[in-house]
Amino acid sequence: MPRADILLTSLVVALLPVCFWQPWIGVLVYSWIGYMNPHRLMHGFAYATPFAKMAAIPTLLGLIRIRRTATIPRTPAVWLLLALWATFLLSTILTAIQPGLAWPAFIETSKMLLMTAVTMVFFRDRPKIRLLLFVIAASIGFYGVTGGIWAIQTAGYERLHGPPESAIGDNNALGFALTIVLPLFVYLRYEEQRPWLRHLLVVAFGLSVLAICATYSRGAFLGLLVVLALMLVKTRFRDGAILIALLIDGAVVMLAPPKWVKRMETIPTAHRVDPSGVQRLNSWYVAYQLGLDHPLLGAGFRPFSPEIYERYMPGYFDYHDAHNHFLQMFAEHGLPGLLLFIALIVSVLLSLRRTIRATRGDPSQRWRYHYAHAIEVSMVAYVAGGAFLNMPYFDLFYQLVAVAVLLQQGVMAPHSRTPSQSA
């Protein structure tokens, strides 16, 4: 029996009582397992063990235990999340063309949204929000750090993938996730007092940039350029450590192998000559047509099949999902789902702007100011990556929505903050 499997299982089991008595810690454990997928790095029985569900159950039971004090902020983003879930339910009941696949997907999405709500219940103050963002950054950043080192060791000749059979197992998904957490390394550093940890965050940032390039994902590379440009504008090119890290990264990328360079050079023409680019365009077309044919509630979760592709593209059997957040939402949940999804993103970005304006120049709220900036860039990364990748139900997006809601809530009701919350 592999020793690593035993150690991981023992650790998770030991944490389960803590998840019950301190449900906010349960959210951290759930997030760590859900993003890092440590069990997918094992080679024994732990590989297929549902550790995230094991952590979620005592966490939810702990929430029931203290239900009298459990409240969720009432903001536009929260109401939009509720409306989006209701749309998911209606499309699954009324219009799903593959109910056998739609219901399991609906249940999994509902569990994810439930844990998003639990995050809003427990993470109201600065220390807890900071810990949550650190867990997110460290869990996904683990693959940025190890992937960046691996890219240097292999000189970039091999394509980097994430943990197998996970949400970020695909090279495109891993690159996409890393572009989202990249801003967290920068802005968590601004609120960190320990020099060694600030230096470590810079190293994690630099290695993650290399890891994104090593995925060979053109969509992630474009997302990286957007994120870096936005962060440099926000910091006004004054962060010397980040600039040095980027210069080193640039020098390393200049040594990238010819096949990486050739792949990036196909970005402008991928839709015409590259098989994956052509396939992506076909997926967009099928998703768009499917949404047009089911505009009220869509075709339900997981509608894509050989039969659907045969209907819209006779003779083409290389069927996939939409390869686009927005077209996937349109195909699966119709115009209401698409509009609610877009409204949620816009609402979050507006709330982050309000938080930034309200906390600018206030030393006691500097942490909200920095975290709001970080999540704003992460949201832009999510939207930019959504043009090429199909992850409209990615846990990370919804958990960052929850953090954005909590940051704004603290600004909206300053009189309700405890000393620990306003520290």
Short mmCIF file of C-alpha atoms in Angstrom, two decimals:
data_model
loop_
_atom_site.label_atom_id
_atom_site.label_comp_id
_atom_site.label_asym_id
_atom_site.label_seq_id
_atom_site.Cartn_x
_atom_site.Cartn_y
_atom_site.Cartn_z
CA MET A 1 0.00 0.00 0.00
CA PRO A 2 1.65 3.30 -1.08
CA ARG A 3 2.84 5.37 1.85
CA ALA A 4 1.84 8.70 0.21
CA ASP A 5 -1.76 7.49 -0.14
CA ILE A 6 -1.88 6.60 3.54
CA LEU A 7 -0.42 9.94 4.58
CA LEU A 8 -2.86 11.95 2.49
CA THR A 9 -5.86 9.92 3.63
CA SER A 10 -4.79 10.17 7.27
CA LEU A 11 -4.42 13.94 6.96
CA VAL A 12 -7.85 14.41 5.40
CA VAL A 13 -9.55 12.10 7.91
CA ALA A 14 -7.85 13.93 10.79
CA LEU A 15 -9.20 17.22 9.44
CA LEU A 16 -12.82 16.06 9.19
CA PRO A 17 -13.72 16.76 12.87
CA VAL A 18 -12.11 20.19 12.51
CA CYS A 19 -14.30 20.82 9.44
CA PHE A 20 -17.37 20.11 11.57
CA TRP A 21 -16.44 22.25 14.59
CA GLN A 22 -14.92 25.04 12.50
CA PRO A 23 -16.77 24.99 9.16
CA TRP A 24 -14.72 27.88 7.78
CA ILE A 25 -11.67 25.62 7.99
CA GLY A 26 -13.75 23.03 6.16
CA VAL A 27 -14.11 25.49 3.28
CA LEU A 28 -10.33 25.86 3.18
CA VAL A 29 -9.83 22.09 3.16
CA TYR A 30 -12.47 21.70 0.45
CA SER A 31 -10.80 24.43 -1.63
CA TRP A 32 -7.34 22.93 -1.22
CA ILE A 33 -8.50 19.50 -2.37
CA GLY A 34 -10.72 20.87 -5.13
CA TYR A 35 -8.06 23.07 -6.70
CA MET A 36 -4.85 21.17 -6.07
CA ASN A 37 -6.33 17.65 -6.44
CA PRO A 38 -3.51 16.09 -4.37
CA HIS A 39 -5.15 12.67 -4.62
CA ARG A 40 -4.66 12.74 -8.41
CA LEU A 41 -0.92 12.77 -7.75
CA MET A 42 -1.15 9.47 -5.89
CA HIS A 43 -0.74 6.02 -7.43
CA GLY A 44 -2.82 3.89 -5.08
CA PHE A 45 -6.26 3.83 -3.51
CA ALA A 46 -6.24 7.57 -2.75
CA TYR A 47 -6.34 8.44 -6.46
CA ALA A 48 -10.08 7.78 -6.74
CA THR A 49 -11.10 8.69 -3.19
CA PRO A 50 -13.62 11.60 -3.13
CA PHE A 51 -11.75 13.68 -0.58
CA ALA A 52 -13.49 16.95 -1.53
CA LYS A 53 -16.90 15.42 -0.80
CA MET A 54 -15.54 13.98 2.45
CA ALA A 55 -14.57 17.51 3.52
CA ALA A 56 -17.82 19.08 2.29
CA ILE A 57 -20.12 16.84 4.35
CA PRO A 58 -18.84 17.77 7.86
CA THR A 59 -18.53 21.38 6.72
CA LEU A 60 -22.21 21.49 5.78
CA LEU A 61 -23.16 19.68 8.98
CA GLY A 62 -21.19 22.29 10.89
CA LEU A 63 -23.13 24.99 9.07
CA ILE A 64 -26.40 23.37 10.16
CA ARG A 65 -25.11 23.29 13.74
CA ILE A 66 -24.68 27.09 13.78
CA ARG A 67 -27.52 27.92 11.38
CA ARG A 68 -28.86 30.71 13.59
CA THR A 69 -25.83 32.87 12.83
CA ALA A 70 -25.45 31.85 9.18
CA THR A 71 -26.45 34.64 6.81
CA ILE A 72 -25.62 35.40 3.19
CA PRO A 73 -25.08 38.99 1.96
CA ARG A 74 -27.94 40.34 -0.12
CA THR A 75 -26.24 41.92 -3.09
CA PRO A 76 -27.05 41.91 -6.83
CA ALA A 77 -24.40 39.25 -7.45
CA VAL A 78 -26.01 36.93 -4.90
CA TRP A 79 -29.47 37.33 -6.45
CA LEU A 80 -27.98 36.72 -9.89
CA LEU A 81 -26.34 33.52 -8.64
CA LEU A 82 -29.69 32.37 -7.29
CA ALA A 83 -31.43 33.21 -10.58
CA LEU A 84 -28.71 31.39 -12.51
CA TRP A 85 -29.17 28.28 -10.37
CA ALA A 86 -32.95 28.44 -10.93
CA THR A 87 -32.31 28.62 -14.68
CA PHE A 88 -30.06 25.57 -14.43
CA LEU A 89 -32.85 23.72 -12.62
CA LEU A 90 -35.53 24.65 -15.13
CA SER A 91 -33.40 23.74 -18.13
CA THR A 92 -32.59 20.38 -16.56
CA ILE A 93 -36.25 19.63 -15.82
CA LEU A 94 -37.90 21.03 -18.92
CA THR A 95 -35.57 21.13 -21.90
CA ALA A 96 -32.57 18.85 -21.36
CA ILE A 97 -32.09 16.71 -24.46
CA GLN A 98 -29.86 14.27 -22.56
CA PRO A 99 -31.43 14.04 -19.08
CA GLY A 100 -29.20 11.14 -18.08
CA LEU A 101 -26.18 13.42 -18.42
CA ALA A 102 -27.87 16.68 -17.43
CA TRP A 103 -29.02 15.66 -13.96
CA PRO A 104 -25.58 14.57 -12.65
CA ALA A 105 -24.07 17.78 -14.07
CA PHE A 106 -26.81 19.84 -12.42
CA ILE A 107 -26.21 18.14 -9.07
CA GLU A 108 -22.45 18.75 -9.26
CA THR A 109 -22.99 22.40 -10.22
CA SER A 110 -25.48 22.82 -7.36
CA LYS A 111 -22.95 21.43 -4.89
CA MET A 112 -20.38 23.91 -6.16
CA LEU A 113 -22.81 26.84 -5.80
CA LEU A 114 -23.73 25.64 -2.32
CA MET A 115 -20.08 25.76 -1.27
CA THR A 116 -19.90 29.24 -2.82
CA ALA A 117 -22.74 30.26 -0.51
CA VAL A 118 -20.98 28.68 2.47
CA THR A 119 -17.90 30.76 1.62
CA MET A 120 -20.04 33.91 1.85
CA VAL A 121 -21.31 32.82 5.26
CA PHE A 122 -17.96 32.29 6.97
CA PHE A 123 -15.38 34.52 5.28
CA ARG A 124 -16.30 37.99 6.48
CA ASP A 125 -13.07 39.31 8.00
CA ARG A 126 -9.57 40.07 6.80
CA PRO A 127 -7.69 37.08 8.28
CA LYS A 128 -10.10 34.53 6.81
CA ILE A 129 -10.28 36.14 3.37
CA ARG A 130 -6.49 36.33 3.34
CA LEU A 131 -6.21 32.64 4.22
CA LEU A 132 -8.73 31.69 1.55
CA LEU A 133 -6.86 33.61 -1.15
CA PHE A 134 -3.57 32.06 0.00
CA VAL A 135 -5.08 28.56 -0.20
CA ILE A 136 -6.37 29.24 -3.72
CA ALA A 137 -3.07 30.73 -4.85
CA ALA A 138 -0.99 27.95 -3.27
CA SER A 139 -3.21 25.09 -4.49
CA ILE A 140 -3.17 26.08 -8.15
CA GLY A 141 0.19 27.82 -7.83
CA PHE A 142 1.73 24.49 -6.85
CA TYR A 143 1.48 23.53 -10.51
CA GLY A 144 2.81 26.92 -11.52
CA VAL A 145 5.93 26.52 -9.38
CA THR A 146 6.57 22.86 -10.18
CA GLY A 147 5.58 23.41 -13.81
CA GLY A 148 7.90 26.37 -14.17
CA ILE A 149 10.82 24.38 -12.75
CA TRP A 150 9.94 21.45 -15.00
CA ALA A 151 9.81 23.78 -18.03
CA ILE A 152 13.34 25.00 -17.26
CA GLN A 153 14.61 21.45 -16.76
CA THR A 154 13.10 20.22 -20.03
CA ALA A 155 13.94 23.44 -21.94
CA GLY A 156 10.27 23.72 -22.83
CA TYR A 157 10.30 20.79 -25.24
CA GLU A 158 7.43 18.97 -23.52
CA ARG A 159 3.87 20.17 -22.99
CA LEU A 160 2.78 20.76 -19.40
CA HIS A 161 -0.46 19.24 -18.10
CA GLY A 162 -2.23 19.40 -14.77
CA PRO A 163 -3.27 16.55 -12.46
CA PRO A 164 -5.04 13.83 -14.48
CA GLU A 165 -8.84 13.51 -14.41
CA SER A 166 -9.29 16.91 -12.78
CA ALA A 167 -10.80 20.23 -13.84
CA ILE A 168 -7.30 21.52 -14.63
CA GLY A 169 -5.86 18.31 -16.04
CA ASP A 170 -5.92 19.53 -19.64
CA ASN A 171 -3.03 21.77 -20.68
CA ASN A 172 -5.44 24.52 -21.75
CA ALA A 173 -7.35 24.37 -18.47
CA LEU A 174 -4.16 24.45 -16.40
CA GLY A 175 -2.83 27.48 -18.29
CA PHE A 176 -6.20 29.18 -17.91
CA ALA A 177 -6.33 28.54 -14.15
CA LEU A 178 -2.80 29.87 -13.69
CA THR A 179 -3.65 33.13 -15.49
CA ILE A 180 -6.50 33.60 -12.99
CA VAL A 181 -4.35 33.11 -9.88
CA LEU A 182 -1.38 35.08 -11.23
CA PRO A 183 -2.72 38.42 -9.85
CA LEU A 184 -3.13 36.85 -6.39
CA PHE A 185 0.63 36.35 -6.10
CA VAL A 186 1.18 40.05 -6.73
CA TYR A 187 -1.48 41.56 -4.51
CA LEU A 188 -1.14 39.10 -1.63
CA ARG A 189 2.49 40.16 -1.54
CA TYR A 190 1.50 43.79 -0.97
CA GLU A 191 -0.28 42.78 2.24
CA GLU A 192 2.39 40.40 3.49
CA GLN A 193 4.74 41.53 6.29
CA ARG A 194 7.18 38.60 6.22
CA PRO A 195 10.02 39.21 3.73
CA TRP A 196 10.61 35.52 3.02
CA LEU A 197 6.98 35.04 2.01
CA ARG A 198 7.00 38.16 -0.17
CA HIS A 199 10.06 36.79 -1.97
CA LEU A 200 8.39 33.39 -2.33
CA LEU A 201 5.32 34.99 -3.92
CA VAL A 202 7.53 36.74 -6.49
CA VAL A 203 9.23 33.42 -7.29
CA ALA A 204 5.82 31.73 -7.61
CA PHE A 205 4.71 34.51 -9.95
CA GLY A 206 7.77 34.18 -12.18
CA LEU A 207 7.66 30.38 -12.36
CA SER A 208 3.91 30.40 -13.04
CA VAL A 209 4.45 32.66 -16.05
CA LEU A 210 6.88 30.07 -17.42
CA ALA A 211 4.42 27.27 -16.60
CA ILE A 212 1.66 29.03 -18.55
CA CYS A 213 3.96 29.21 -21.56
CA ALA A 214 4.94 25.54 -21.08
CA THR A 215 1.31 24.43 -21.46
CA TYR A 216 1.60 25.35 -25.16
CA SER A 217 -1.93 26.75 -24.82
CA ARG A 218 -2.43 29.63 -27.22
CA GLY A 219 -5.55 30.76 -25.38
CA ALA A 220 -3.68 30.79 -22.07
CA PHE A 221 -0.81 32.69 -23.69
CA LEU A 222 -3.19 35.39 -24.93
CA GLY A 223 -4.79 35.50 -21.48
CA LEU A 224 -1.32 35.86 -19.96
CA LEU A 225 -0.58 38.87 -22.16
CA VAL A 226 -3.87 40.51 -21.10
CA VAL A 227 -3.22 39.85 -17.40
CA LEU A 228 0.37 41.09 -17.50
CA ALA A 229 -0.59 44.25 -19.39
CA LEU A 230 -3.39 45.03 -16.94
CA MET A 231 -1.24 44.40 -13.86
CA LEU A 232 1.60 46.54 -15.19
CA VAL A 233 -0.85 49.39 -15.85
CA LYS A 234 -2.38 49.01 -12.39
CA THR A 235 1.01 49.01 -10.67
CA ARG A 236 2.24 51.81 -13.00
CA PHE A 237 5.40 49.79 -13.69
CA ARG A 238 6.60 50.57 -10.14
CA ASP A 239 6.87 47.04 -8.78
CA GLY A 240 10.58 46.39 -9.28
CA ALA A 241 10.51 42.76 -8.14
CA ILE A 242 7.74 41.84 -10.58
CA LEU A 243 9.48 43.68 -13.41
CA ILE A 244 12.70 41.78 -12.73
CA ALA A 245 10.79 38.49 -12.66
CA LEU A 246 9.19 39.33 -16.01
CA LEU A 247 12.55 40.27 -17.53
CA ILE A 248 13.99 36.93 -16.44
CA ASP A 249 10.92 35.15 -17.80
CA GLY A 250 11.30 37.01 -21.08
CA ALA A 251 14.92 35.93 -21.37
CA VAL A 252 13.94 32.30 -20.69
CA VAL A 253 11.09 32.40 -23.21
CA MET A 254 13.51 33.72 -25.81
CA LEU A 255 15.24 30.33 -25.52
CA ALA A 256 11.99 28.44 -26.15
CA PRO A 257 12.23 25.57 -28.66
CA PRO A 258 11.17 26.17 -32.27
CA LYS A 259 8.03 24.07 -31.94
CA TRP A 260 6.73 26.36 -29.17
CA VAL A 261 7.48 29.43 -31.27
CA LYS A 262 5.76 27.89 -34.29
CA ARG A 263 2.66 27.11 -32.24
CA MET A 264 2.38 30.67 -30.93
CA GLU A 265 2.93 32.03 -34.43
CA THR A 266 -0.19 30.18 -35.58
CA ILE A 267 -2.44 32.25 -33.30
CA PRO A 268 -3.54 34.68 -36.07
CA THR A 269 -4.21 31.89 -38.59
CA ALA A 270 -5.27 29.01 -36.33
CA HIS A 271 -8.91 29.31 -37.38
CA ARG A 272 -7.93 28.54 -40.99
CA VAL A 273 -5.03 26.08 -40.97
CA ASP A 274 -4.70 24.53 -37.53
CA PRO A 275 -6.88 21.44 -36.84
CA SER A 276 -7.65 22.49 -33.27
CA GLY A 277 -8.49 26.00 -34.44
CA VAL A 278 -10.85 24.69 -37.11
CA GLN A 279 -12.40 22.31 -34.60
CA ARG A 280 -12.94 25.20 -32.19
CA LEU A 281 -14.75 27.22 -34.85
CA ASN A 282 -16.96 24.24 -35.62
CA SER A 283 -17.75 23.86 -31.92
CA TRP A 284 -18.69 27.53 -31.70
CA TYR A 285 -20.98 27.17 -34.69
CA VAL A 286 -22.76 24.10 -33.32
CA ALA A 287 -23.18 25.68 -29.87
CA TYR A 288 -24.55 28.88 -31.39
CA GLN A 289 -27.04 27.00 -33.58
CA LEU A 290 -28.09 24.82 -30.65
CA GLY A 291 -28.75 27.94 -28.59
CA LEU A 292 -30.77 29.52 -31.40
CA ASP A 293 -32.92 26.40 -31.64
CA HIS A 294 -33.48 26.36 -27.84
CA PRO A 295 -33.50 30.07 -26.91
CA LEU A 296 -35.81 29.94 -23.90
CA LEU A 297 -33.95 27.51 -21.63
CA GLY A 298 -31.31 25.90 -23.82
CA ALA A 299 -30.73 22.20 -24.36
CA GLY A 300 -29.71 21.44 -20.77
CA PHE A 301 -26.33 20.35 -19.41
CA ARG A 302 -24.11 18.17 -21.60
CA PRO A 303 -26.14 18.40 -24.83
CA PHE A 304 -23.29 17.81 -27.29
CA SER A 305 -23.24 14.41 -28.97
CA PRO A 306 -22.53 12.86 -32.39
CA GLU A 307 -26.23 13.24 -33.19
CA ILE A 308 -26.16 16.98 -32.47
CA TYR A 309 -23.09 17.47 -34.63
CA GLU A 310 -24.67 15.42 -37.41
CA ARG A 311 -27.71 17.68 -37.28
CA TYR A 312 -25.78 20.92 -37.67
CA MET A 313 -22.63 19.71 -39.46
CA PRO A 314 -23.44 16.56 -41.42
CA GLY A 315 -20.44 14.31 -41.84
CA TYR A 316 -18.43 15.96 -39.05
CA PHE A 317 -18.11 13.65 -36.04
CA ASP A 318 -15.30 15.22 -34.00
CA TYR A 319 -17.77 16.50 -31.41
CA HIS A 320 -16.78 18.62 -28.40
CA ASP A 321 -18.24 21.12 -25.99
CA ALA A 322 -18.45 24.75 -27.06
CA HIS A 323 -14.85 25.76 -26.22
CA ASN A 324 -16.30 29.06 -25.03
CA HIS A 325 -17.86 29.98 -21.67
CA PHE A 326 -20.56 32.12 -23.19
CA LEU A 327 -21.58 29.91 -26.10
CA GLN A 328 -21.67 26.92 -23.76
CA MET A 329 -24.01 28.78 -21.44
CA PHE A 330 -26.16 29.85 -24.42
CA ALA A 331 -26.38 26.31 -25.78
CA GLU A 332 -27.14 24.72 -22.42
CA HIS A 333 -29.40 27.33 -20.78
CA GLY A 334 -30.58 29.57 -23.56
CA LEU A 335 -30.72 33.33 -23.63
CA PRO A 336 -31.75 33.64 -19.94
CA GLY A 337 -28.71 31.64 -18.83
CA LEU A 338 -26.36 33.62 -21.05
CA LEU A 339 -27.72 37.01 -19.97
CA LEU A 340 -27.63 36.08 -16.27
CA PHE A 341 -24.07 34.80 -16.63
CA ILE A 342 -22.95 38.03 -18.31
CA ALA A 343 -24.90 40.12 -15.79
CA LEU A 344 -23.13 38.26 -12.95
CA ILE A 345 -19.71 39.06 -14.39
CA VAL A 346 -20.61 42.70 -14.99
CA SER A 347 -22.13 43.02 -11.51
CA VAL A 348 -18.98 41.63 -9.90
CA LEU A 349 -16.69 43.91 -11.90
CA LEU A 350 -18.81 46.94 -10.97
CA SER A 351 -18.81 45.97 -7.29
CA LEU A 352 -15.02 45.62 -7.37
CA ARG A 353 -14.74 49.07 -8.94
CA ARG A 354 -16.92 50.48 -6.16
CA THR A 355 -14.80 48.74 -3.53
CA ILE A 356 -11.61 50.13 -5.06
CA ARG A 357 -12.98 53.67 -5.17
CA ALA A 358 -14.34 53.48 -1.62
CA THR A 359 -11.09 52.19 -0.11
CA ARG A 360 -8.54 54.19 -2.10
CA GLY A 361 -6.41 56.25 0.25
CA ASP A 362 -7.79 54.65 3.43
CA PRO A 363 -4.91 52.90 5.28
CA SER A 364 -7.32 50.83 7.38
CA GLN A 365 -8.94 49.46 4.21
CA ARG A 366 -5.81 49.01 2.15
CA TRP A 367 -6.21 45.24 2.22
CA ARG A 368 -9.66 45.46 0.62
CA TYR A 369 -8.22 47.82 -1.99
CA HIS A 370 -5.47 45.38 -2.94
CA TYR A 371 -7.64 42.27 -2.88
CA ALA A 372 -10.29 43.98 -5.00
CA HIS A 373 -7.62 44.84 -7.57
CA ALA A 374 -6.42 41.22 -7.59
CA ILE A 375 -9.87 39.76 -8.14
CA GLU A 376 -10.67 42.36 -10.78
CA VAL A 377 -7.66 41.23 -12.84
CA SER A 378 -8.58 37.58 -12.19
CA MET A 379 -12.08 38.26 -13.51
CA VAL A 380 -10.65 39.83 -16.65
CA ALA A 381 -8.47 36.73 -17.07
CA TYR A 382 -11.56 34.54 -16.71
CA VAL A 383 -13.45 36.51 -19.36
CA ALA A 384 -10.46 36.61 -21.74
CA GLY A 385 -9.85 32.89 -21.40
CA GLY A 386 -13.55 32.22 -21.87
CA ALA A 387 -13.27 33.04 -25.55
CA PHE A 388 -11.19 29.88 -26.11
CA LEU A 389 -12.05 27.55 -23.24
CA ASN A 390 -15.19 25.94 -21.92
CA MET A 391 -15.26 26.42 -18.12
CA PRO A 392 -18.48 28.30 -17.24
CA TYR A 393 -18.88 26.20 -14.08
CA PHE A 394 -15.31 26.47 -12.81
CA ASP A 395 -15.32 26.50 -8.98
CA LEU A 396 -12.62 29.14 -8.86
CA PHE A 397 -14.71 31.72 -10.71
CA TYR A 398 -17.64 31.36 -8.33
CA GLN A 399 -15.48 31.41 -5.22
CA LEU A 400 -13.85 34.63 -6.41
CA VAL A 401 -17.36 36.01 -6.96
CA ALA A 402 -18.02 35.20 -3.30
CA VAL A 403 -14.88 37.04 -2.20
CA ALA A 404 -15.83 40.06 -4.34
CA VAL A 405 -19.25 40.11 -2.64
CA LEU A 406 -17.63 39.97 0.81
CA LEU A 407 -15.18 42.76 0.01
CA GLN A 408 -18.01 45.03 -1.10
CA GLN A 409 -20.19 44.03 1.83
CA GLY A 410 -17.55 45.23 4.26
CA VAL A 411 -17.45 48.62 2.54
CA MET A 412 -21.23 48.92 2.37
CA ALA A 413 -21.71 48.30 6.09
CA PRO A 414 -18.64 49.64 7.92
CA HIS A 415 -20.59 50.06 11.15
CA SER A 416 -21.18 46.31 11.27
CA ARG A 417 -17.51 45.33 11.15
CA THR A 418 -15.82 44.02 14.23
CA PRO A 419 -12.34 45.20 15.18
CA SER A 420 -10.86 42.08 13.58
CA GLN A 421 -12.70 42.80 10.34
CA SER A 422 -11.48 46.37 10.08
CA ALA A 423 -7.94 45.64 11.15
#
